[in-house]
XYZ file of C-alpha atoms in Angstrom:
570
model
C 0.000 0.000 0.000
C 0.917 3.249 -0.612
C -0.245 6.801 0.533
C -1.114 9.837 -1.357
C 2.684 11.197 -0.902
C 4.255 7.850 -2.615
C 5.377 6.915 0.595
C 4.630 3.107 1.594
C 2.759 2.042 4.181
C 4.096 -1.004 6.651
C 2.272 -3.669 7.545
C 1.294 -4.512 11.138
C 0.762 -7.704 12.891
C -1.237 -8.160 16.116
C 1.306 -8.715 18.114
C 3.022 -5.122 17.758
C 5.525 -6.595 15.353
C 6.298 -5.616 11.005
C 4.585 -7.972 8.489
C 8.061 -9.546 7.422
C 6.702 -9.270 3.797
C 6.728 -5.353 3.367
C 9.458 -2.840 4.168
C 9.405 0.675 5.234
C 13.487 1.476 3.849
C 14.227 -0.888 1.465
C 17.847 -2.340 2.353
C 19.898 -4.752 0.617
C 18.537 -8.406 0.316
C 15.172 -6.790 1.614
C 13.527 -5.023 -1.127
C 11.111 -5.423 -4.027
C 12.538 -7.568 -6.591
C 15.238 -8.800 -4.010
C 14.489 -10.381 -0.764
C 14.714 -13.878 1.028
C 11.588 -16.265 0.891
C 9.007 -16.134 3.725
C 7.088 -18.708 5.302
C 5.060 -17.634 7.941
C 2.139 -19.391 9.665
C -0.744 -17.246 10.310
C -3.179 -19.933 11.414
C -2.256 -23.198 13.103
C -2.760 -26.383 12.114
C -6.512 -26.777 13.724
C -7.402 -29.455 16.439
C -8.433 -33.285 16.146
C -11.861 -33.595 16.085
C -15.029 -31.350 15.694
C -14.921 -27.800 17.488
C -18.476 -27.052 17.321
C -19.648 -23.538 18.385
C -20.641 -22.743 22.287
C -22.724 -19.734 21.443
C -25.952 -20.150 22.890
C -28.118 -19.696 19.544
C -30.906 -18.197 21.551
C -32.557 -15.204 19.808
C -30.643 -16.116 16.316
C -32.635 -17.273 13.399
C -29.574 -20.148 12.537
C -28.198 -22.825 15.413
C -24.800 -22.039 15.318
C -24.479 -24.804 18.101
C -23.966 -27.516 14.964
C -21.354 -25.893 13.373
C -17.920 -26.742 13.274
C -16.315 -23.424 14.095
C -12.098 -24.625 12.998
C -10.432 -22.891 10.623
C -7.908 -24.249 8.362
C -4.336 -23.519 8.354
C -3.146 -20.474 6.908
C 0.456 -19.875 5.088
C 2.109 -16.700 4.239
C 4.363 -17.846 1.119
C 6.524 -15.527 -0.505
C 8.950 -17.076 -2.452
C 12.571 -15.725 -2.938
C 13.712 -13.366 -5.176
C 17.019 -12.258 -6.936
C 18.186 -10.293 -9.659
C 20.621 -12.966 -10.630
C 17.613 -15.366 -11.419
C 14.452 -14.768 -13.485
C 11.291 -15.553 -11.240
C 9.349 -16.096 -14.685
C 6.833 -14.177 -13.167
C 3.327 -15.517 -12.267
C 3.884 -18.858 -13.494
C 7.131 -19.112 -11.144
C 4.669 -18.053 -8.420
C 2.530 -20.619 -8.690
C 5.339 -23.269 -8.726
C 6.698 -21.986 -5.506
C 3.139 -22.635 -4.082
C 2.234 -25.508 -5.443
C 5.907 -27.003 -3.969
C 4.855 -25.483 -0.468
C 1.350 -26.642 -0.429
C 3.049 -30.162 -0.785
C 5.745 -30.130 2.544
C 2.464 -28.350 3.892
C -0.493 -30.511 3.157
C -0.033 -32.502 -0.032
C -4.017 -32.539 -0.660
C -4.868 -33.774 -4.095
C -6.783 -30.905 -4.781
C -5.749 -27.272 -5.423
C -7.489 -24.309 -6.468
C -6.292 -20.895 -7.684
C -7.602 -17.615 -8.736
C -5.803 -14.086 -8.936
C -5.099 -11.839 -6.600
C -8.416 -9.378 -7.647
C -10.649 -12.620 -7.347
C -12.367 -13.821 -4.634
C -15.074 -16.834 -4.106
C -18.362 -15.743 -4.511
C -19.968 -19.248 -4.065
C -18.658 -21.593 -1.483
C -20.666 -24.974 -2.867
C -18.229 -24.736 -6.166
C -15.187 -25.944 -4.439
C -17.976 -29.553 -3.744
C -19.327 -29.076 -7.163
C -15.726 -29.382 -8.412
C -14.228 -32.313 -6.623
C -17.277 -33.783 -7.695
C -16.424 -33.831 -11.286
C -12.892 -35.246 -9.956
C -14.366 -38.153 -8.291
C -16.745 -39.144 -11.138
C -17.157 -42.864 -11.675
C -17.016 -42.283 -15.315
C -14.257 -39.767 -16.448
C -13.098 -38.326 -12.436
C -9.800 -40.157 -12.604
C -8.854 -38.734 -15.817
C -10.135 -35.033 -15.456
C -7.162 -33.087 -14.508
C -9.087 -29.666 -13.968
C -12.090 -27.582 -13.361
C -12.485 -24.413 -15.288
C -15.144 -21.935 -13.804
C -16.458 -18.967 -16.146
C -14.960 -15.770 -15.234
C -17.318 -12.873 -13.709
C -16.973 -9.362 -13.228
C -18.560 -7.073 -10.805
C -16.940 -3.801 -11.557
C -18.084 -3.938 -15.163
C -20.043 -0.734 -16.618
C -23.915 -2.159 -16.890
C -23.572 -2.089 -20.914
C -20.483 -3.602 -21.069
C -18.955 -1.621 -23.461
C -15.787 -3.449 -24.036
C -17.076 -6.857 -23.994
C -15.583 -8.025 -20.412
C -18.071 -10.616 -19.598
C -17.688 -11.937 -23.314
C -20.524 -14.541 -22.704
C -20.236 -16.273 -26.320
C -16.329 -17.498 -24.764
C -17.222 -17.902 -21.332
C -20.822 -19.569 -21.690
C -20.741 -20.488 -25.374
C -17.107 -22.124 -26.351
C -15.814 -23.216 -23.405
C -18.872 -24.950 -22.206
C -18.667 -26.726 -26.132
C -15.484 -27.882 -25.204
C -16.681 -30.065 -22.516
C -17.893 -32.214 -25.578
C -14.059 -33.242 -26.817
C -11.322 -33.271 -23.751
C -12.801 -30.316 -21.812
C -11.900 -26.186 -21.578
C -8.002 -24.314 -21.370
C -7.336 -23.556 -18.345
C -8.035 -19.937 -18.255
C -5.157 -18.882 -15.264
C -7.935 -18.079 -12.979
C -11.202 -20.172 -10.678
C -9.762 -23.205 -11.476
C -9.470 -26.097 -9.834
C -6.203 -28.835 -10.439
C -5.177 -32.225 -9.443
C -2.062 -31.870 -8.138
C -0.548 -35.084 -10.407
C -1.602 -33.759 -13.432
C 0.375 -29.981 -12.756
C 3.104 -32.662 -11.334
C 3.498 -33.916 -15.014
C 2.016 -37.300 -14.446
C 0.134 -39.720 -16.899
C -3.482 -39.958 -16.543
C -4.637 -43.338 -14.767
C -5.133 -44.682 -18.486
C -2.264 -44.413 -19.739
C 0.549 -44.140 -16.273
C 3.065 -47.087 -16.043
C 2.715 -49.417 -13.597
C 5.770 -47.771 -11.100
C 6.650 -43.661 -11.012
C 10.097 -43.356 -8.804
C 10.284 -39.064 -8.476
C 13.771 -38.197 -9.478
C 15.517 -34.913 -8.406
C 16.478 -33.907 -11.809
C 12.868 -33.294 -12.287
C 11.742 -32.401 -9.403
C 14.312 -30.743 -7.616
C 16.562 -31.529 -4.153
C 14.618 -31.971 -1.831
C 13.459 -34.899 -0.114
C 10.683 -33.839 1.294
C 9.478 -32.557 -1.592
C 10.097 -36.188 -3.485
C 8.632 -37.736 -0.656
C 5.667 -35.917 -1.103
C 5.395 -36.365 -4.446
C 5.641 -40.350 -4.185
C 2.779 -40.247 -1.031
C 0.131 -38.213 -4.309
C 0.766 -41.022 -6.502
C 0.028 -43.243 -4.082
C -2.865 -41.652 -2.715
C -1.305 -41.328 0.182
C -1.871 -38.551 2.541
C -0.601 -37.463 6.132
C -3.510 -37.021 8.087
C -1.335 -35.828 10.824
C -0.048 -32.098 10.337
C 3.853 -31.180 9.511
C 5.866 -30.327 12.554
C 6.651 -27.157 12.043
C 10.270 -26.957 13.117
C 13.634 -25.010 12.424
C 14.501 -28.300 10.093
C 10.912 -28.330 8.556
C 10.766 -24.363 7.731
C 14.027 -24.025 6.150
C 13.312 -27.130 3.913
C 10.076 -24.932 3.001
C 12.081 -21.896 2.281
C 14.655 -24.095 -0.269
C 11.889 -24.788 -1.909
C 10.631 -21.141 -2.748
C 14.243 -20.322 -3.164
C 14.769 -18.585 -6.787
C 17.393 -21.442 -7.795
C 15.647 -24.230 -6.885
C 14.218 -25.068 -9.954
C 16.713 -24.736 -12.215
C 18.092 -28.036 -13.623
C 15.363 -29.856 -13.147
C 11.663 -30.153 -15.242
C 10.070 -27.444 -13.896
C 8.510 -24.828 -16.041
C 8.400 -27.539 -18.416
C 7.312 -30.705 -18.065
C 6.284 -30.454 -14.127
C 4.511 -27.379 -12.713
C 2.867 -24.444 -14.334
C 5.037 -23.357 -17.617
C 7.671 -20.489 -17.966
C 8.862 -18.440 -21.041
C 5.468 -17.668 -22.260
C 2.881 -14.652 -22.004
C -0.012 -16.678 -22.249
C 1.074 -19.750 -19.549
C -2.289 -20.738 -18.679
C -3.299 -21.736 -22.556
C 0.565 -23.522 -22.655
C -0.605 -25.522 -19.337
C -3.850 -26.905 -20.061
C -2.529 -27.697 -23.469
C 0.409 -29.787 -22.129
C -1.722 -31.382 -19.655
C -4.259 -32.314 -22.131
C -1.161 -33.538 -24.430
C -1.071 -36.375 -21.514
C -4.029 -37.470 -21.953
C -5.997 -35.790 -19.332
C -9.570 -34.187 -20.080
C -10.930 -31.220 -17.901
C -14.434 -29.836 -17.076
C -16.127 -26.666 -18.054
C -18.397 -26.256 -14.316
C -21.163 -23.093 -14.689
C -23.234 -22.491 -11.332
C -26.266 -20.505 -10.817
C -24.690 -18.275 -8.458
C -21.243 -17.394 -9.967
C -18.342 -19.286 -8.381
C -15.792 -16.634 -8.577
C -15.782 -12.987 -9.140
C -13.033 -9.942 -10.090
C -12.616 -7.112 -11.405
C -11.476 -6.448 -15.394
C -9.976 -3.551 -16.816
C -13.010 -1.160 -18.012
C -10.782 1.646 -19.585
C -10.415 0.931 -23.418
C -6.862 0.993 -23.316
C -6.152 -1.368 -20.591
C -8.514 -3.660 -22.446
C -6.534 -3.508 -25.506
C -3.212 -3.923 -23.511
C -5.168 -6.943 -22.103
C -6.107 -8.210 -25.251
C -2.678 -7.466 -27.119
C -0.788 -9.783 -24.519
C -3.323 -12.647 -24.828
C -3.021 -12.622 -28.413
C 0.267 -12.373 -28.310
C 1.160 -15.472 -26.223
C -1.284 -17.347 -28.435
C 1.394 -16.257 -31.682
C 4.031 -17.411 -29.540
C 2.180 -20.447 -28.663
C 2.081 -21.727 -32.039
C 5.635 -20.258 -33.543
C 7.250 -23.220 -30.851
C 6.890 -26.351 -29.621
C 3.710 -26.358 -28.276
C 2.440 -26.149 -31.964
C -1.210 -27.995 -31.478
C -0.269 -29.311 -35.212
C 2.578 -30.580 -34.266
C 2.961 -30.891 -29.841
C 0.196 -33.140 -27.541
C 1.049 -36.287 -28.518
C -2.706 -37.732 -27.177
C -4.921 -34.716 -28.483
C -8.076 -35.933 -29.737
C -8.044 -34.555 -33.531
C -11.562 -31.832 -32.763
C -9.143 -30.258 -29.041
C -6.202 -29.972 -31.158
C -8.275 -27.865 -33.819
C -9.513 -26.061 -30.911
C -5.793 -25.285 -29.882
C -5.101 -24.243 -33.426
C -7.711 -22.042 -33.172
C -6.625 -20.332 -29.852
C -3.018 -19.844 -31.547
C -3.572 -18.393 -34.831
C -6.820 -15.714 -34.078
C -5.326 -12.813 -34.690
C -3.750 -13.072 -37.883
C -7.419 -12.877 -39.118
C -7.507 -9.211 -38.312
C -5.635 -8.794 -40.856
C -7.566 -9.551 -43.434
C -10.496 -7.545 -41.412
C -8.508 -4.472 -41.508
C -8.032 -4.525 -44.617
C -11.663 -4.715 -45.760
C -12.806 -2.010 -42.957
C -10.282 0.456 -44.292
C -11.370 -0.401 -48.146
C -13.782 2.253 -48.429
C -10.784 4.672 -49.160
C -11.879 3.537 -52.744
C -15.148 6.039 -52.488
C -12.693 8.777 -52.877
C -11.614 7.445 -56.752
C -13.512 9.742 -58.796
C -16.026 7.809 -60.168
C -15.719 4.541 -58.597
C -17.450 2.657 -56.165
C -15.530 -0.166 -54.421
C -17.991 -2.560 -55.214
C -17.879 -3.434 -58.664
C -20.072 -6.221 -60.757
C -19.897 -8.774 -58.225
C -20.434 -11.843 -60.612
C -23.159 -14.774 -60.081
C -20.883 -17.422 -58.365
C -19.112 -14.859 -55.758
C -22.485 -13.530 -55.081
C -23.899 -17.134 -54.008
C -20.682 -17.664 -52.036
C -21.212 -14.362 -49.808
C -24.662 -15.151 -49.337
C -23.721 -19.285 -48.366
C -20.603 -17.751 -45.751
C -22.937 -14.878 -44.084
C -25.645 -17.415 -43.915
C -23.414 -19.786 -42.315
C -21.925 -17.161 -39.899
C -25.310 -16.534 -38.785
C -26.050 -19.524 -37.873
C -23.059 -20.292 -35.795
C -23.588 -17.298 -33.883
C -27.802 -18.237 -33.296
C -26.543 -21.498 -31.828
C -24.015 -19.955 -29.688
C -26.686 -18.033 -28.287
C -29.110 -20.231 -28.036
C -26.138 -23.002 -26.282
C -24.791 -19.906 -23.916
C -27.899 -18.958 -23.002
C -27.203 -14.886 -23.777
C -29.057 -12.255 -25.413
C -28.654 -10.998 -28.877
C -27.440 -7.870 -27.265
C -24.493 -9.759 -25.641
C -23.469 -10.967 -29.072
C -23.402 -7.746 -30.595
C -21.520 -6.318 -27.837
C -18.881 -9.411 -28.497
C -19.118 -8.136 -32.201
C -18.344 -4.738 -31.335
C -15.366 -4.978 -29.457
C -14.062 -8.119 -32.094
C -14.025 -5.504 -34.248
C -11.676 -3.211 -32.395
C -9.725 -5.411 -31.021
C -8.980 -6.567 -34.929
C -8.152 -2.941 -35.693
C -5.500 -2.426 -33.281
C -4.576 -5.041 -30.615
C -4.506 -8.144 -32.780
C -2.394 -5.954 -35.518
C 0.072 -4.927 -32.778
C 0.427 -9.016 -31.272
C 0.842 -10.173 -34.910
C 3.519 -7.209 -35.360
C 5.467 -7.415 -32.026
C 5.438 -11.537 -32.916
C 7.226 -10.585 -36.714
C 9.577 -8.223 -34.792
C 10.663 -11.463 -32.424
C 10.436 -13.416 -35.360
C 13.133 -11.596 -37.242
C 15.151 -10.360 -34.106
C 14.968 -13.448 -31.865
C 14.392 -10.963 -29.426
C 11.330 -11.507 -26.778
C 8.362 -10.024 -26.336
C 7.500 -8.364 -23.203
C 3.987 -6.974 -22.322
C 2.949 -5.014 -19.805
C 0.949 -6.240 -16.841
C -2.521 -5.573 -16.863
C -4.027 -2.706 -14.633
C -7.753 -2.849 -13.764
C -7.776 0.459 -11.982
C -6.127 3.422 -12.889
C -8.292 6.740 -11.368
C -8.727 7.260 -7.859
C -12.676 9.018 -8.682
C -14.418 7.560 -5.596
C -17.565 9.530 -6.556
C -17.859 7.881 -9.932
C -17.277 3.923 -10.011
C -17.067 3.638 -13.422
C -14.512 6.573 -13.967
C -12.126 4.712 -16.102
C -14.409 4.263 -18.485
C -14.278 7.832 -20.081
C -10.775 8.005 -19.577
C -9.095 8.515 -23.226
C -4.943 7.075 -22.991
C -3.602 7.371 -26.762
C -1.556 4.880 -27.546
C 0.465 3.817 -31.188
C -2.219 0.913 -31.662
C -5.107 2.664 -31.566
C -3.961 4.369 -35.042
C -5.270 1.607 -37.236
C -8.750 1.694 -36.030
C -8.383 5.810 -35.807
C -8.054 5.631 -39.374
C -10.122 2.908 -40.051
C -13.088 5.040 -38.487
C -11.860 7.892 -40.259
C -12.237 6.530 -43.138
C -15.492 5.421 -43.108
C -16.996 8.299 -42.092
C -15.024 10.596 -44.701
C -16.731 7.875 -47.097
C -19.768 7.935 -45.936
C -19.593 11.766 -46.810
C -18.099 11.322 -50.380
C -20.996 8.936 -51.167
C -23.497 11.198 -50.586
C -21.558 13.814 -52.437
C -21.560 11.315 -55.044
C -25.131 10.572 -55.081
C -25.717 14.067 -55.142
C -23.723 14.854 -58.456
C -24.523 11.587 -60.213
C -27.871 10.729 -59.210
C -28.966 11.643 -62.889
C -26.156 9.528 -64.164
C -26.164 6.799 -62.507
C -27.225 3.636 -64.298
C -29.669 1.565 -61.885
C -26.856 -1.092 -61.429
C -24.334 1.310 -60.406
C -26.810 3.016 -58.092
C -27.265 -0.553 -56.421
C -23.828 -0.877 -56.313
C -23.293 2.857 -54.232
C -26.097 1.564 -52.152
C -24.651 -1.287 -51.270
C -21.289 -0.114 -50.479
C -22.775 2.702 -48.303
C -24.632 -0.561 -46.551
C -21.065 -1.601 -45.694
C -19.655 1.401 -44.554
C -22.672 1.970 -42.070
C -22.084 -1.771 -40.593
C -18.593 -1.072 -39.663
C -19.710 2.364 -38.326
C -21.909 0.423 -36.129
C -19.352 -1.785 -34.955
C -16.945 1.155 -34.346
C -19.674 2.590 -32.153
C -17.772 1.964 -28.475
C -14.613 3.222 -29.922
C -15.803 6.933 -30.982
C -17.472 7.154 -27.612
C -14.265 5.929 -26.133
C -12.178 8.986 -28.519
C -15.158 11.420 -26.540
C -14.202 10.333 -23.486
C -16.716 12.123 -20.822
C -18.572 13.560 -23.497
C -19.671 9.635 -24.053
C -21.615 10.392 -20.865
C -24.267 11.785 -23.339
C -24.098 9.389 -26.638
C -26.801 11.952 -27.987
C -23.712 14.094 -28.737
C -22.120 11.608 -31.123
C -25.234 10.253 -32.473
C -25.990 14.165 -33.740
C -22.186 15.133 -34.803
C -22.170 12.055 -37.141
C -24.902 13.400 -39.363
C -23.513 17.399 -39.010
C -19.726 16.055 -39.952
C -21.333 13.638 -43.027
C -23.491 16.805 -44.602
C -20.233 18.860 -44.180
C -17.612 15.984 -46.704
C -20.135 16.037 -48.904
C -20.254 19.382 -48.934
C -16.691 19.795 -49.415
C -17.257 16.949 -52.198
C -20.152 18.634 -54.308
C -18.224 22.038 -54.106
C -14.660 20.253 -55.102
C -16.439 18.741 -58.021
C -17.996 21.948 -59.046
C -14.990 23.823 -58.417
C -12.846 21.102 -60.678
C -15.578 21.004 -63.408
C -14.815 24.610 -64.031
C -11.631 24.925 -64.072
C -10.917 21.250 -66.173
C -13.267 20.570 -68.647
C -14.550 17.370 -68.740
């Protein structure tokens, strides 16, 4: 935490004493980016036996007398860091956990979310290991992807954070073939599958844990042989000198170098996108996953609602997913056991945004309206005709079934349409440019981490939102929406001059390449109340300057024309 001045603030425990995590003067070996690993135990181990509450439950409309009142033990892990070691960010996080969790507990189960999540519905964590102990397919299911909610989210959602048709719609599909990604948040793993193991199905008869792949430590490999055999302490870890520092060696920043993890053990490193690279070597293995939607939402958090943070958001997904398929873990050519339909699925999640570019340059094609003369859409034959009709047909119908499967509105898909749109104008350009640059450079790509909150307006919640942060990728869809409306105003012009000249097949042909240039102008609608920024508090403004700034181009068109005509004879 910080206050107003910069200055940050320490943190206290009960007993009088500093939270060993923070620092007030940063020192050497005790700062941020470079400081020893901490284990500290906030909660004990609780007692044997059921602790069930003494509170008389007289005058209270629930008998707390029934309830077992223990909590469970509580950690403080912070695993070490130094500048002589990359801590491969979140995914080395995780690792250092999920090595912890096993000297601490070894349960079979773990669940994680980020650090702006929290569980909104206890009964998911039972609806989850439920899946995991299914007669049919609980062996083999590796994980448990929840849908991700929002509850800071502006009520119209104008840059598609809930995106239902992903959330309700594909990933709930995927239960069909070997189950959802893992999405890096509200999921729930079994701790042999992150450990690199073979499903059931397919595991050899006798695993022996070697330190090369899982690192020195023998409590650590000791642990790791009691999960495949289903073994479990049911006493807890004493907690001594010995016992602590063999927990801190294993958050240490060298611990897992030389050895498998980050590769094949453990959450994966090297990648911006490390929960697609995870699920997909997992479900290389053999292992399937779930897709679990509740009634009441499982988990909650909060997304980023100013436009640029979105796009920020959305360049570093789509970024990971190009540098998911220019390596290894290639779906064509990586997952040894993908069924054929997951690995097209993968393919799918890797190669996205190189279709912007074919979308960009369509939406910026009505730069042709300002040929004199011309319209861009010129005697579209017989057979291209019934093609386009066949593919929009076909487009339509994919999206009425994923509405009708996700159970969302129309105006949910249109809001997904919107923001598809400028995302392919400027964030899936920049991931498929920064992935050229690495291409040619062999350099790597590094994107910035994600904020979700970046005004401190506490009289206005949704204050980002009108918050306008130019940035070099929102060019393309500047000019993109330039461009439309600038032909928008030439074809009016146009019609204006030529209405008398116009045969009735080029008049069809203006009309229909005015059709086009509205329907991108509709889907550019969020971004030019974005470019108004708390001016977008009234959309009334925008929907009137539209009309006032097309009736001045073709103004400016009809009075070129005239000008030209009599100066140049024609």
């Amino acid at each position: 935490m910080k206050t107003d001045q910069g200055a940050p603030n320490a943190t206290w425990m009960a007993n009088g004493t500093q939270w060993p995590g923070t620092w007030i003067d940063p020192v050497e070996n005790h700062r941020k980016g470079h400081h020893a690993g901490i284990v500290k135990v906030v909660l004990d181990h609780p007692i044997r036996g059921h602790n069930l509450s003494l509170k008389d439950s007289t005058g209270y409309s629930l008998n707390f007398g029934v309830i077992d009142v223990r909590i469970p033990m509580l950690v403080y892990v912070s695993r070490e860091k130094n500048p002589s070691y990359d801590h491969n960010k979140k995914a080395g996080a995780l690792n250092a956990q999920l090595r912890a969790s096993a000297l601490l507990s070894n349960a079979q189960f773990i669940i994680n979310f980020d650090c702006d999540h929290y569980i909104n519905n206890s009964q998911a964590l039972r609806a989850a290991i439920c899946f995991m102990i299914d007669q049919r397919e609980g062996d083999n299911t590796a994980f448990v992807q929840f849908p991700q909610r929002f509850d800071n989210v502006d009520p119209k959602d104008r840059y598609g954070n809930h995106n239902r048709v992903f959330f309700d719609g594909t990933m709930l599909a995927l239960n069909g073939l070997q189950g959802p990604s893992y999405l890096g948040t509200g999921c729930m793993f079994r701790r042999l599958a992150l450990y690199g193991i073979d499903p059931p199905h397919w595991r050899q008869d006798s695993i022996t844990p070697k330190a090369s792949q899982f690192g020195d430590s023998t409590l650590l490999l000791e642990s790791v042989s009691e999960a495949l055999n289903q073994e479990r302490c049911t006493s807890p870890p004493s907690l001594n000198d010995t016992y602590v520092a063999e927990m801190e060696k294993v958050v240490s920043a060298s611990f897992d170098k030389k050895t498998d993890w980050g590769k094949g053990v453990g959450y994966i490193y090297d990648i911006a996108t490390e929960d697609i690279v995870t699920g997909f070597r997992i479900h290389g293995q053999g292992w399937r996953s779930m897709y679990c939607t509740l009634k009441h939402d499982a988990f909650c958090g909060t997304a980023p609602i100013n436009l640029t943070e979105r796009l920020h958001q959305i360049v570093r997904w789509s970024g990971g997913s190009l540098e998911m398929f220019f390596s290894h873990n290639n779906p064509l050519i990586g997952g040894r056991r993908l069924q054929l339909l997951q690995r097209v699925s993968y393919l799918n999640m890797t190669i996205y945004p190189v279709t912007s570019l074919f979308i960009l340059l369509y939406a910026i094609s009505p730069v042709m309206w300002l040929i004199p003369d011309e319209v861009y859409i010129q005697r579209p034959f017989t057979r291209y005709v019934l093609y386009l009709v066949v593919i929009i047909l076909m487009i339509h119908m994919i999206g009425w079934l994923e509405i009708k499967w996700a159970g969302i509105t129309w105006l949910d898909y249109w809001r997904n349409e919107q923001f598809f749109m400028i995302g392919s104008t400027s964030a899936y350009p920049t991931a498929v440019l920064h992935m050229v640059v690495n291409l040619l450079t062999k350099k790597g790509i590094h994107f910035r981490v994600t904020s979700k909150q970046t005004t401190a307006d506490t009289n206005d919640k949704f204050a980002d939102l009108y918050e306008m942060r130019w940035v070099p990728m929102l060019i393309p869809t500047m000019v993109v929406l330039v461009a439309n409306i600038g032909a928008i105003g030439v074809a009016i012009g146009k019609t204006v001059v030529y209405m008398g000249v116009w045969t009735i097949q080029q008049k069809r042909h203006a009309a229909m390449g005015l059709l086009f240039n509205m329907w991108v102008m509709f889907l550019l609608y969020p971004f030019a109340l974005a470019i108004m920024g708390r001016w977008a508090k009234r959309p009334i403004i925008l929907l009137v300057l539209l009309p006032v700034i097309f009736v001045i181009v073709a103004l400016v068109y009809v009075a070129t024309h005239i000008l030209l005509a009599n100066i140049i004879p024609f």
